Coordinates of C-alpha atoms in Angstrom, one line a residue:
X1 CA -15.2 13.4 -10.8
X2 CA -17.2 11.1 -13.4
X3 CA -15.7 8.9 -16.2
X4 CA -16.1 5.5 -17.2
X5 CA -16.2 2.7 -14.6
X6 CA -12.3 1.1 -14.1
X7 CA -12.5 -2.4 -14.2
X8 CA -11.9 -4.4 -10.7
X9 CA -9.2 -7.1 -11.2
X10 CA -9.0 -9.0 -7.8
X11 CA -6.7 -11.2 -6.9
X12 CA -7.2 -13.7 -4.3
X13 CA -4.7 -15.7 -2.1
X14 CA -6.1 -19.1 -0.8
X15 CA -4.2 -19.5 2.6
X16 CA -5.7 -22.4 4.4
X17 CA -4.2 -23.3 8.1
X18 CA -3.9 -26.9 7.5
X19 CA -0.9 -28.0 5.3
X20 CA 0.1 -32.0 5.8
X21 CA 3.3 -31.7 4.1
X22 CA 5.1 -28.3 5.4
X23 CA 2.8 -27.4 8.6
X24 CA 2.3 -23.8 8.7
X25 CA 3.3 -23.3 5.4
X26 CA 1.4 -21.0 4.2
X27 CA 3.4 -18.1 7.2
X28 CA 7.0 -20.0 6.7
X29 CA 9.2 -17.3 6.2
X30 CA 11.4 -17.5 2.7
X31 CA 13.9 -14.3 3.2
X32 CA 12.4 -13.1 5.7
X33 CA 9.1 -13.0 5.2
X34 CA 6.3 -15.3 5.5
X35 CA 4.9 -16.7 1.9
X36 CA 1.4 -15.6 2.3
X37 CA 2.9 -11.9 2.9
X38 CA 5.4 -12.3 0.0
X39 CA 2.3 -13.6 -2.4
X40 CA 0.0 -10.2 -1.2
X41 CA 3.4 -8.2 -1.9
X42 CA 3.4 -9.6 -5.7
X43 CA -0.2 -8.5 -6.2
X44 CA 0.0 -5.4 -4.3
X45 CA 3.3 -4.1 -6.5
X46 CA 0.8 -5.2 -10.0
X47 CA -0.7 -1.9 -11.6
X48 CA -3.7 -4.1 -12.6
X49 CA -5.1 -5.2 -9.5
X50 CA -7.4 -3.4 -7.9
X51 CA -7.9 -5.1 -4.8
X52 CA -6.1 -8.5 -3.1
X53 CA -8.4 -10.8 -1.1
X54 CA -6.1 -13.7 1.5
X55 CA -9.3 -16.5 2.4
X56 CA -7.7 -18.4 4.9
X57 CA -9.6 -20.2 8.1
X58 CA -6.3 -19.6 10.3
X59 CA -5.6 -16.6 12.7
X60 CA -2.3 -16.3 12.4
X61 CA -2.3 -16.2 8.2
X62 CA -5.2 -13.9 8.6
X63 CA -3.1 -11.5 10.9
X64 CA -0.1 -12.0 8.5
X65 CA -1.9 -11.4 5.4
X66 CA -3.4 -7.9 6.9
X67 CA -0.3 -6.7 8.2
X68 CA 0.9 -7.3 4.7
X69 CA -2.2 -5.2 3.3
X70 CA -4.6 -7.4 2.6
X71 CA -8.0 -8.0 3.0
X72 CA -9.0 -11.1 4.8
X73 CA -12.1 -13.4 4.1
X74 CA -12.7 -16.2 6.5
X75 CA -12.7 -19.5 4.9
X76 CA -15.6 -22.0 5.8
X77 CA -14.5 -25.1 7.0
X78 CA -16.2 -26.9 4.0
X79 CA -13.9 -25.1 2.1
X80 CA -10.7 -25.5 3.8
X81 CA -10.2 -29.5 4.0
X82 CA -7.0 -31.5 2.5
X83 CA -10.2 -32.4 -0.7
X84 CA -10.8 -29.0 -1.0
X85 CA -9.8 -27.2 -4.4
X86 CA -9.3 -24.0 -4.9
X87 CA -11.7 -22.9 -7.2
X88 CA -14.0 -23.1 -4.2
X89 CA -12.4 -20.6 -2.5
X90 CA -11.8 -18.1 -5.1
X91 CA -15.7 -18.5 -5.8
X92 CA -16.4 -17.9 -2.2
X93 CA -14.2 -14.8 -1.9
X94 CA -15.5 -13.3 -4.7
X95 CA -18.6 -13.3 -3.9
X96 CA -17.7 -12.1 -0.2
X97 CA -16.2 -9.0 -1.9
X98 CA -18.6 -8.6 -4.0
X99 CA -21.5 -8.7 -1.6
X100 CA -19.5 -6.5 0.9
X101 CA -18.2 -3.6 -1.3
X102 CA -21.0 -3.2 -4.2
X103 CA -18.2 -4.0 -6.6
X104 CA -18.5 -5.8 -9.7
X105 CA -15.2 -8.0 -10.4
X106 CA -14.1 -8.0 -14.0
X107 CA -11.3 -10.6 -13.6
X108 CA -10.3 -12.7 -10.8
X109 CA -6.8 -13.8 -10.2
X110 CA -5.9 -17.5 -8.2
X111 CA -2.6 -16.4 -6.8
X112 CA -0.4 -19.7 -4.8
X113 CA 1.6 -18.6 -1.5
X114 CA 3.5 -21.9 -2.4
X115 CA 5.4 -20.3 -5.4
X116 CA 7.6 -18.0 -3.5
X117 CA 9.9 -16.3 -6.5
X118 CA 6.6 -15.1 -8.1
X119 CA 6.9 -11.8 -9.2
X120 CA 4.4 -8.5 -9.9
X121 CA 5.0 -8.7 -13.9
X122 CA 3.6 -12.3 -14.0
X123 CA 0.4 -11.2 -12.1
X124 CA 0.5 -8.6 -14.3
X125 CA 0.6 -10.8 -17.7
X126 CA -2.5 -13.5 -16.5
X127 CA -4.1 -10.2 -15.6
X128 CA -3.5 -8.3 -18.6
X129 CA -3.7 -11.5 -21.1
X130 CA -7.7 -11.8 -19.8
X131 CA -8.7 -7.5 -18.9
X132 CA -6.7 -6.4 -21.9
X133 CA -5.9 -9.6 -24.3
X134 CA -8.9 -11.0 -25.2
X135 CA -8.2 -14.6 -23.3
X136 CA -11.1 -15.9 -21.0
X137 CA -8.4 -17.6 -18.8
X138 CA -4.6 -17.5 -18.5
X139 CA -1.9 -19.0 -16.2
X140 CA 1.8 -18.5 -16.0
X141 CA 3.9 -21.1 -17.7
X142 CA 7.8 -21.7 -17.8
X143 CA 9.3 -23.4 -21.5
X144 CA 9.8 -26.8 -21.1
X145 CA 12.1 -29.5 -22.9
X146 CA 12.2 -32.8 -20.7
X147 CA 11.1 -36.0 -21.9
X148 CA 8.5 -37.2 -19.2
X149 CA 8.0 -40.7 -18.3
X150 CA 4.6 -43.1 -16.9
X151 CA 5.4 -45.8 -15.3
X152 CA 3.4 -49.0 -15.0
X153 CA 3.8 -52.6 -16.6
X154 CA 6.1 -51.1 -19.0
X155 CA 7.5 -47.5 -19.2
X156 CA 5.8 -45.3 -21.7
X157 CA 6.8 -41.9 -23.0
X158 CA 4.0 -39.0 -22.6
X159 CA 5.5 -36.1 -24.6
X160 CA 7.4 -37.8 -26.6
X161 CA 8.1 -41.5 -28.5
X162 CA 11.0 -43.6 -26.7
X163 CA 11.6 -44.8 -30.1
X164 CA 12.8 -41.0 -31.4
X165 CA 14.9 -38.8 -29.9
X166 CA 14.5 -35.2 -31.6
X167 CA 17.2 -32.6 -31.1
X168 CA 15.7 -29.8 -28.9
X169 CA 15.7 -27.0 -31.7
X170 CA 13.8 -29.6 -33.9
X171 CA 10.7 -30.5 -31.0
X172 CA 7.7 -28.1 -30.6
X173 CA 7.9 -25.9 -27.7
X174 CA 6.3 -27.1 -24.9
X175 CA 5.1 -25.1 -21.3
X176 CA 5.4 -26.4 -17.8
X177 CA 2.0 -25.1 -15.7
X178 CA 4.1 -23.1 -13.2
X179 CA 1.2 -22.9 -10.4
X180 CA 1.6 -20.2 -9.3
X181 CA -0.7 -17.5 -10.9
X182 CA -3.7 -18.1 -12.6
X183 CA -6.3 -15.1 -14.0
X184 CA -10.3 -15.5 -15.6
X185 CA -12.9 -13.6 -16.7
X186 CA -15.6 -13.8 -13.4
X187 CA -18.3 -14.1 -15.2
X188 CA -17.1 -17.2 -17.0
X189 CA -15.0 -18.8 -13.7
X190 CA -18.9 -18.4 -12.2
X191 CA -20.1 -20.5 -15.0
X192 CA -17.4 -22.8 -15.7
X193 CA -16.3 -23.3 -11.7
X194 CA -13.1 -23.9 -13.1
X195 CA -9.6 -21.7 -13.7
X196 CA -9.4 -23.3 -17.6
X197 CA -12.4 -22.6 -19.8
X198 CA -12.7 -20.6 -23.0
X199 CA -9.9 -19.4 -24.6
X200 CA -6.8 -20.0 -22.6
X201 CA -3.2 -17.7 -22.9
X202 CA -0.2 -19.0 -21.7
X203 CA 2.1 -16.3 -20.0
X204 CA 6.0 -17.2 -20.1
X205 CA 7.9 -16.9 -16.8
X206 CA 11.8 -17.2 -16.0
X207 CA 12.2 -21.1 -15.3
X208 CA 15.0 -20.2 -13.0
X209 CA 12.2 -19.0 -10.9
X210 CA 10.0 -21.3 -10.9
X211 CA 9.6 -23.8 -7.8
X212 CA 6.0 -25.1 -6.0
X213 CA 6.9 -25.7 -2.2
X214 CA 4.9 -28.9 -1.3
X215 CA 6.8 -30.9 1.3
X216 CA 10.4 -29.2 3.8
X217 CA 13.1 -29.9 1.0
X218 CA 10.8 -27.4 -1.3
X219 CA 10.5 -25.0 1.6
X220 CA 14.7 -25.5 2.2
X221 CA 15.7 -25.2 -1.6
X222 CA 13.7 -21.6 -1.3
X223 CA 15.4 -20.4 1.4
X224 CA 18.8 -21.2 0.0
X225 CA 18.0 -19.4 -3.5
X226 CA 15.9 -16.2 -2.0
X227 CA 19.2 -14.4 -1.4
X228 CA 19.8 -15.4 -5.0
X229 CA 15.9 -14.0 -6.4
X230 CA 15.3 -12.0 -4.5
X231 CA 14.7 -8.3 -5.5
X232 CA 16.1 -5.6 -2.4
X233 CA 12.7 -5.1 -0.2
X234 CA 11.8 -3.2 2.7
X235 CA 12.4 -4.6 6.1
X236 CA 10.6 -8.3 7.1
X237 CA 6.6 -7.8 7.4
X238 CA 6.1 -7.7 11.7
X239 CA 4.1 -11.2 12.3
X240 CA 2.3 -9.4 15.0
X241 CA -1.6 -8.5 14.2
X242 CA -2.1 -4.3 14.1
X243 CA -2.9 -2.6 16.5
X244 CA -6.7 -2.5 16.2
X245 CA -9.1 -5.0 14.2
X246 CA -10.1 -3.7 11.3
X247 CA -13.0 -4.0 9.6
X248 CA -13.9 -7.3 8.4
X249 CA -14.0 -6.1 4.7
X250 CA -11.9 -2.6 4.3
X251 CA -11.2 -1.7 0.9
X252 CA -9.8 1.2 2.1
X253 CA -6.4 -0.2 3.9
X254 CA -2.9 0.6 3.4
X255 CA 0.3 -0.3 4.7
X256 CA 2.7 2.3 5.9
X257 CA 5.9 0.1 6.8
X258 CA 4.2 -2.3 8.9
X259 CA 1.1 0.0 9.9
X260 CA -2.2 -0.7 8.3
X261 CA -4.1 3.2 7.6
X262 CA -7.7 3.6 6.6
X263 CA -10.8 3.0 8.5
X264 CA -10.6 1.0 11.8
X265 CA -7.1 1.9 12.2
X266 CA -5.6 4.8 14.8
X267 CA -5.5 7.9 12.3
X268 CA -1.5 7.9 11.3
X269 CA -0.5 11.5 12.0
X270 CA 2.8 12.7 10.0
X271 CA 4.6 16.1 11.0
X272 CA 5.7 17.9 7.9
X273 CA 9.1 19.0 8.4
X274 CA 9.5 19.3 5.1
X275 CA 12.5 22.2 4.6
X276 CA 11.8 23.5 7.8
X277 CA 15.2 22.6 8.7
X278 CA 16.6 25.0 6.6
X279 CA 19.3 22.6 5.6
X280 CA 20.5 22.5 9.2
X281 CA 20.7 18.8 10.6
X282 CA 20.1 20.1 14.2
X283 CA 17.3 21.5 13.6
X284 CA 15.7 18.4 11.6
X285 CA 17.0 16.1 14.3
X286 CA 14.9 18.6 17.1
X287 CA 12.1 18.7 14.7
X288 CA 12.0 14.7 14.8
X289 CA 12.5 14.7 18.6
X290 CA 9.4 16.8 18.7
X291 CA 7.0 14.9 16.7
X292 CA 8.1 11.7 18.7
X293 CA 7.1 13.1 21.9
X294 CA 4.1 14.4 20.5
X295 CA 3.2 10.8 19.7
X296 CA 3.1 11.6 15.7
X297 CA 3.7 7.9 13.7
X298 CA 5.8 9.4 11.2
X299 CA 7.7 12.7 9.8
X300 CA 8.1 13.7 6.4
X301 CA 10.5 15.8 4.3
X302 CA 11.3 16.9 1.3
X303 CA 13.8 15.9 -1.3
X304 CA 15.1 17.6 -4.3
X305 CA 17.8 17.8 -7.3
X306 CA 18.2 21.2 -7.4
X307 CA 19.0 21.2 -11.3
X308 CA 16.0 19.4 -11.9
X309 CA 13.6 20.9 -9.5
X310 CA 14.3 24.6 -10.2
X311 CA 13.5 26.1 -14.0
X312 CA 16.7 27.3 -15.8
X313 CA 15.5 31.0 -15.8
X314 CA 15.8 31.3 -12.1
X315 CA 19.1 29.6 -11.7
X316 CA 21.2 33.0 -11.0
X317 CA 17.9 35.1 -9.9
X318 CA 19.8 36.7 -6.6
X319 CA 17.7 36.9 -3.2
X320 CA 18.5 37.5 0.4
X321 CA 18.9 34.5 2.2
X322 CA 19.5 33.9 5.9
X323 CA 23.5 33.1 4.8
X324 CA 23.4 36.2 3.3
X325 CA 22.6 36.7 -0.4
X326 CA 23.1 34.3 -3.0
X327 CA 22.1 32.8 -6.3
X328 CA 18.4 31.4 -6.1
X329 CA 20.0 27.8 -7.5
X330 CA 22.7 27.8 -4.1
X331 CA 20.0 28.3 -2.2
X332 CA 18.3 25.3 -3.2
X333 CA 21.9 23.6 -2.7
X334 CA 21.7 24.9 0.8
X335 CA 18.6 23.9 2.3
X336 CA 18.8 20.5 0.4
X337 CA 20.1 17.2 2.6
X338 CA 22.2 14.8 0.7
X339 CA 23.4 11.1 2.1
X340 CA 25.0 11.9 4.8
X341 CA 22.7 13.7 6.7
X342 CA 19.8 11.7 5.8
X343 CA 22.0 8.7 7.2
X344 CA 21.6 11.0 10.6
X345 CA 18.0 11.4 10.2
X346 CA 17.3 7.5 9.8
X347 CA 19.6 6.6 12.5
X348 CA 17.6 9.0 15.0
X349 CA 14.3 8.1 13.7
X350 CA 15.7 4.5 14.6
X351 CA 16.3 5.5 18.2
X352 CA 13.3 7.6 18.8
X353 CA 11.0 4.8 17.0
X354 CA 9.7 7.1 14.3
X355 CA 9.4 6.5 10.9
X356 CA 10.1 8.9 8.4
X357 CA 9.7 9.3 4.7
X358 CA 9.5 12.3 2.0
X359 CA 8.2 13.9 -0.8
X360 CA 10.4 13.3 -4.0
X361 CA 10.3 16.2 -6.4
X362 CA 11.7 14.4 -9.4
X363 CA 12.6 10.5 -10.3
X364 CA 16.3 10.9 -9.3
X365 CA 15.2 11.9 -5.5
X366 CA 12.7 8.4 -5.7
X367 CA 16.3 6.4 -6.4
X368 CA 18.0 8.6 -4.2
X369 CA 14.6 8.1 -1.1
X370 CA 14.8 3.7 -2.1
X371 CA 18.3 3.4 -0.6
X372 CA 16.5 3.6 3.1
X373 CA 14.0 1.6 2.1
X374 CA 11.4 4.3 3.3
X375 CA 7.6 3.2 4.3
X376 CA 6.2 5.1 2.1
X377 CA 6.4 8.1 -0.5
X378 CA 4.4 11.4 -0.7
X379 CA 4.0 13.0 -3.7
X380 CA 3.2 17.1 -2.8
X381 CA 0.5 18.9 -4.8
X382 CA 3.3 20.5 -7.0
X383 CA 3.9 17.0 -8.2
X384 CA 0.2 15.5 -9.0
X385 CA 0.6 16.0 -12.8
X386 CA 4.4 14.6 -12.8
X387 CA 3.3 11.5 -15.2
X388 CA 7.1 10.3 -15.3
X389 CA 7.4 11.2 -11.2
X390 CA 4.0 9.0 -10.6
X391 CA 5.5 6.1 -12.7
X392 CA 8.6 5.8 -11.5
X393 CA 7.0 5.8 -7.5
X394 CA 4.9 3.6 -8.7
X395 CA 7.8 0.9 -9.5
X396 CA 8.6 1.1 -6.0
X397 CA 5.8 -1.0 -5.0
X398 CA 5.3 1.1 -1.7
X399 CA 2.0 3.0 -0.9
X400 CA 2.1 6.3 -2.2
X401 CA 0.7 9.7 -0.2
X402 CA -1.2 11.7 -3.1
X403 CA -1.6 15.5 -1.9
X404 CA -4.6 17.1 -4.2
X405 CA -3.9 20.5 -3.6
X406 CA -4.1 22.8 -6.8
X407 CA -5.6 20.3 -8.2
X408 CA -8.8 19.5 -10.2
X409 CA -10.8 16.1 -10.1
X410 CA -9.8 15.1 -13.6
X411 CA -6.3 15.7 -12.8
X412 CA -6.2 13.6 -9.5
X413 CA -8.4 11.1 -11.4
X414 CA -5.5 11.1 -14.1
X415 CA -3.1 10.6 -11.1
X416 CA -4.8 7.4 -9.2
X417 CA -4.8 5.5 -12.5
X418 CA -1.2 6.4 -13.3
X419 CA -0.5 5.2 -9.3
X420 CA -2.7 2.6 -9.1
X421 CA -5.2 2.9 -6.9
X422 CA -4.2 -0.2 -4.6
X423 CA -1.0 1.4 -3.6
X424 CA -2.4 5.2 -2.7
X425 CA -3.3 7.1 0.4
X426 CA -5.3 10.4 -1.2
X427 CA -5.3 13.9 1.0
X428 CA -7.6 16.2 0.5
X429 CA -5.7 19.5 0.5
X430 CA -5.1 23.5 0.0
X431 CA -2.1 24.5 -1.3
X432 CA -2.2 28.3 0.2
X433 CA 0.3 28.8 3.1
X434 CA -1.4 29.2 5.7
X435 CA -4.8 28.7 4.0
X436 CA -7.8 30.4 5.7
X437 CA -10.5 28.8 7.0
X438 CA -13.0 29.3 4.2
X439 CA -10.7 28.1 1.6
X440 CA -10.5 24.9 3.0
X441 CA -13.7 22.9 2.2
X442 CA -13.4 19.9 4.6
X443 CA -16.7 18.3 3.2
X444 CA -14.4 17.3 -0.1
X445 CA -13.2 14.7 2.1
X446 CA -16.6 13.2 2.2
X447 CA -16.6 13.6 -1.6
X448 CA -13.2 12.0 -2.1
X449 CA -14.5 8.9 -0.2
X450 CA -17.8 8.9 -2.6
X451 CA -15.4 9.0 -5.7
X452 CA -12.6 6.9 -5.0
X453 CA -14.5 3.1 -2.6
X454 CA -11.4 1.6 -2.1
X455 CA -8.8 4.3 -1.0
X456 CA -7.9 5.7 1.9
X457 CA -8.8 9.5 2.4
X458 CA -6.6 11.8 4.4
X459 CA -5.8 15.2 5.5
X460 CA -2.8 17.8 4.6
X461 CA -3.4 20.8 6.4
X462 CA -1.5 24.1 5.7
X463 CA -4.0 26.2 8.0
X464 CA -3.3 28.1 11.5
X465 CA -4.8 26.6 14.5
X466 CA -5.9 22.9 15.2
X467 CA -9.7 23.1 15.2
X468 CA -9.9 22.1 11.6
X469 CA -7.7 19.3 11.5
X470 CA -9.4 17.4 14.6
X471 CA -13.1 18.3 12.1
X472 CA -11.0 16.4 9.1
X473 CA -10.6 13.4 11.6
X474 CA -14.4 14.0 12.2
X475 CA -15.3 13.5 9.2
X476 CA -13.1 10.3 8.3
X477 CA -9.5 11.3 7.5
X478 CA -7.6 8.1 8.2
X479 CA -4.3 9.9 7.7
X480 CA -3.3 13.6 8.8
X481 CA -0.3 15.4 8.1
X482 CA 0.7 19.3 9.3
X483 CA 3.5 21.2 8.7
X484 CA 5.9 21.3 11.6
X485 CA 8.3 24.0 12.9
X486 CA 10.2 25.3 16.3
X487 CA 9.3 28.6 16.3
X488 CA 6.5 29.9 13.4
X489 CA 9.3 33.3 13.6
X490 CA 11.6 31.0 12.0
X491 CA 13.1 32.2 8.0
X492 CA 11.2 30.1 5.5
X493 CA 8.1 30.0 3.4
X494 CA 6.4 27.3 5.6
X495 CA 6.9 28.1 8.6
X496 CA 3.9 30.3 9.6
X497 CA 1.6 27.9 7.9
X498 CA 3.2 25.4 10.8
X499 CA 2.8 24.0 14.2
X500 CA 4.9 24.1 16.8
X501 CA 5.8 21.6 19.6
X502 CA 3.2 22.5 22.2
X503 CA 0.8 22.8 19.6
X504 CA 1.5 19.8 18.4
X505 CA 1.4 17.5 21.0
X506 CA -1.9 19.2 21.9
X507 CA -3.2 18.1 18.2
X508 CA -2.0 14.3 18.5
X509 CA -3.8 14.6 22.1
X510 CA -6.9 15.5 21.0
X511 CA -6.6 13.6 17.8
X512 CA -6.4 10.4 19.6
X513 CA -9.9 11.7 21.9
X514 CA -11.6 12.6 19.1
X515 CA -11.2 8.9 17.1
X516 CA -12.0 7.3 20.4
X517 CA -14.8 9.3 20.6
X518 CA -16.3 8.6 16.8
X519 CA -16.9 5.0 18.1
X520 CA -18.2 2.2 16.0
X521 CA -21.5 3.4 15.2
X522 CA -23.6 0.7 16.7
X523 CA -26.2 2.1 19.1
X524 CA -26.2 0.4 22.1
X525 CA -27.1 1.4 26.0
X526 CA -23.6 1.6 28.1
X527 CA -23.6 0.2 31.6
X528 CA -22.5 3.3 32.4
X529 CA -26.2 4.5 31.7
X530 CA -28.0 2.2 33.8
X531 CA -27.9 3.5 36.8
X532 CA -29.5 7.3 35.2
X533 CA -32.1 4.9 33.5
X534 CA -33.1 3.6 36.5
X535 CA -33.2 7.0 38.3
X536 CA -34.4 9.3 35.3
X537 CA -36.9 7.6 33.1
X538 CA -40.3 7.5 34.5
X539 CA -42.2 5.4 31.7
X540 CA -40.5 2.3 30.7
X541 CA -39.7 1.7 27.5
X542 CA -39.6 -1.4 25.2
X543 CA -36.3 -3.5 25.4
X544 CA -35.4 -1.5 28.8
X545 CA -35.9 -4.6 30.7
X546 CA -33.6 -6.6 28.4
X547 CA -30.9 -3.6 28.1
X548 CA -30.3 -3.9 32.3
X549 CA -30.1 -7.5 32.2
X550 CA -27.3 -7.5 29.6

């Protein structure tokens, strides 16, 4: 899996605590959702950033900005006072991600929470104006035609002489600084210590977009137009921290609805109901009831246009189906859920509190998946070398599953630069059904992390048994996924490569033991061993004294 290094754009969010004018600014909520989670969502959705970086000195940004999927660096208080700028803090976050992840940063992005309409395209143009353009700086501007005014002893005209008023078509076009998103080339913001130095490229934004909040009628004027600007988004960001700290500097967290995965973070364990269901709803509804008192986080299935999906030379290929026989293209028709039923699905997983998502097979099922606003979207081995699929899930802005089953390391490579890296979760997987044992060559999860720093490695098994799922989890899997079924009897081409409900809940169980069981890996003496110290060791070793008195 070598190539040439992709360059690391990182954006970074300055989110101080402090804010004289609007307190708590920086987590006010505009439609919804708090401004600091609203600025990481606009990075997150660019296909040039790599990696986005909140440095804030206050808990409760911090906790918003992770939930959102960021990474947080804690801002000295040198660098958080009403003098402080913000060069200062992108300088010191950048070098904290630097020094952290063995990363060099090409470009760095200064992105404002106070600009709330700011979209992914205008991160996209500073970044792409300086990583692609040939600019050493850029910021997003909006055309401007006002005459502005200084006032002192007697009025003067800055832009313009009092004494001529030109038509509008007849003036030079002019650019308002926009503030919210700014981009340079790190080697010469280190120099400079400033965003403007070099050559400088202006990137044009909607005016109607543009607005800085800085005091509460800024803050009200935003939350009147966000119905307005707003693009549909997922459900409102939970304020509430997740469930386990991570890692001071993860590169390797994603957001699944509102549930950080990667390192640090409960392993998020999916049941696979794929077409399991056989196009019955009953049976998908059971299937959900199962993995939610199993204790899976999620279940998955699979959605199709039949037209699309299956090639033309099959269409009226005749086999014997469970209804009897039929053409190979009503089959596909009859195992495939449309509106309704997935209506059904989402209401239950509503009730049971599971979340649910699928695999799309083709970029009508992604429009089709985005009307229920899913947390997520897989894309199944079958699908890795869909270029127009990959694209079009990557629009979304949601974190995308990547199966790599069937697949070789140039081809998944291919496939996490069409994604974007910063929005994919990447299984390590082997698309036999069920696969044996010595086809499954866990260690590649190992390699996957080696290859791929800042994502996410997981685990889609499609073995028998459970033994070699709980060794994936071993060995780092942050997200698992298994095929899931009510009896492995059942008709279908999945099922025996699938667990049932006993079997299942037995795998979440021991899941759950074995993460609790990898630990931190600090080395330390438990008070729990103290008393067998005390008993058992008959020459006393260096630092024993000290370990008892802690």
């Amino acid at each position: 899996m070598s190539g040439r290094r992709t360059p690391v754009v990182l954006a970074v969010v300055p989110a101080r605590g402090g804010s004289k004018g609007v307190p708590g600014k920086n987590v006010a909520p505009v439609g919804g959702v708090p401004l600091v989670a609203r600025a990481v969502r606009a990075c997150r959705a660019a296909g040039r950033v790599t990696d986005v970086v909140v440095s804030t000195d206050d808990p409760g940004v911090a906790a918003v900005a992770r939930a959102a999927g960021a990474v947080v660096v804690d801002r000295p208080a040198a660098l958080a006072g009403d003098a402080a700028r913000s060069e200062g803090a992108v300088l010191h976050a950048l070098d904290v991600y630097e020094g952290q992840t063995g990363a060099r940063v090409d470009t760095v992005l200064l992105v404002q929470c106070t600009s709330p309409f700011l979209t992914a395209d205008e991160v996209d143009g500073v970044a792409a104006a300086v990583a692609g353009g040939g600019a050493d700086c850029a910021l997003t501007v909006a055309p401007f035609h006002g005459f502005v005014w200084r006032d002192g002893e007697a009025a003067a005209g800055v832009n313009h002489d009092p004494a001529h008023r030109p038509r509008r078509q007849d003036r030079t076009p002019e650019f308002l600084e926009t503030g919210a998103a700014y981009a340079m080339r790190a080697e010469g913001f280190r120099t400079a210590r400033h965003r403007f130095f070099g050559r400088i490229a202006l990137v044009a934004t909607d005016p109607a977009r543009v607005l800085e909040i800085d005091d509460p009628h800024d803050l009200d004027r935003a939350r009147l137009l966000a119905p307005l600007l707003d693009v549909p988004v997922p459900p409102p960001l939970s304020l509430s921290p997740p469930v386990k700290e991570p890692p001071r500097m993860s590169l390797r967290t994603r957001l699944l609805g509102d549930r950080p995965v990667g390192p640090g973070h409960p392993v998020f364990v999916t049941g696979e109901i794929g077409i399991n269901h056989n196009g019955d709803l009953g049976t998908a509804l059971a299937l959900i009831d199962a993995a939610a008192d199993a204790g899976c986080d999620a279940v998955k299935f699979q959605k199709r246009t039949p037209e699309v999906c299956t090639p033309r030379d099959q269409w009226d290929v005749e086999r014997d189906t469970p209804w009897g026989r039929m053409t190979y293209i009503d089959y596909r028709h009859r195992v495939e859920f449309g509106e309704d039923e997935y209506r059904a699905i989402d209401a239950h997983c509503r009730e049971r509190g599971i979340a649910w998502f699928a695999s799309p097979w083709d970029v009508e099922s992604v429009a089709f998946l985005e009307k229920f606003a899913p947390p997520a979207h897989k894309v199944a081995s079958a699908c890795l070398t869909d270029d127009e699929l990959l694209r079009a899930l990557r629009a979304t802005g949601r974190t995308v599953v990547l199966s790599t089953g069937m697949s070789t390391p140039r081809q998944i490579r291919h496939a996490v630069e069409v994604l974007g890296s910063g929005n994919v979760v990447l299984c390590h997987a082997t698309s036999t059904y069920p696969a044996r044992a010595a086809e499954l060559n866990l260690r590649v999860i190992g390699t996957l992390m080696a290859e791929y720093p800042n994502v996410p490695i997981g685990y889609s098994g499609h073995e028998t048994g459970l033994q070699t799922t709980l060794a994936a989890v071993a060995l780092g899997a942050s997200f698992v996924e298994r095929h899931i079924t009510l009896d492995r009897a059942m008709w279908g081409s999945d099922q025996a490569a699938s667990v049932e409900p006993g079997g299942l809940q037995r795998l979440v169980r021991d899941i759950r033991v074995v993460e609790e069981a990898l630990g931190d890996g600090v080395k330390r003496v438990y008070d729990s061993e103290l008393a067998p110290m005390r008993k058992l060791r008959r020459v006393p070793g260096t630092g024993d004294r000290e370990a008892v008195a802690v």
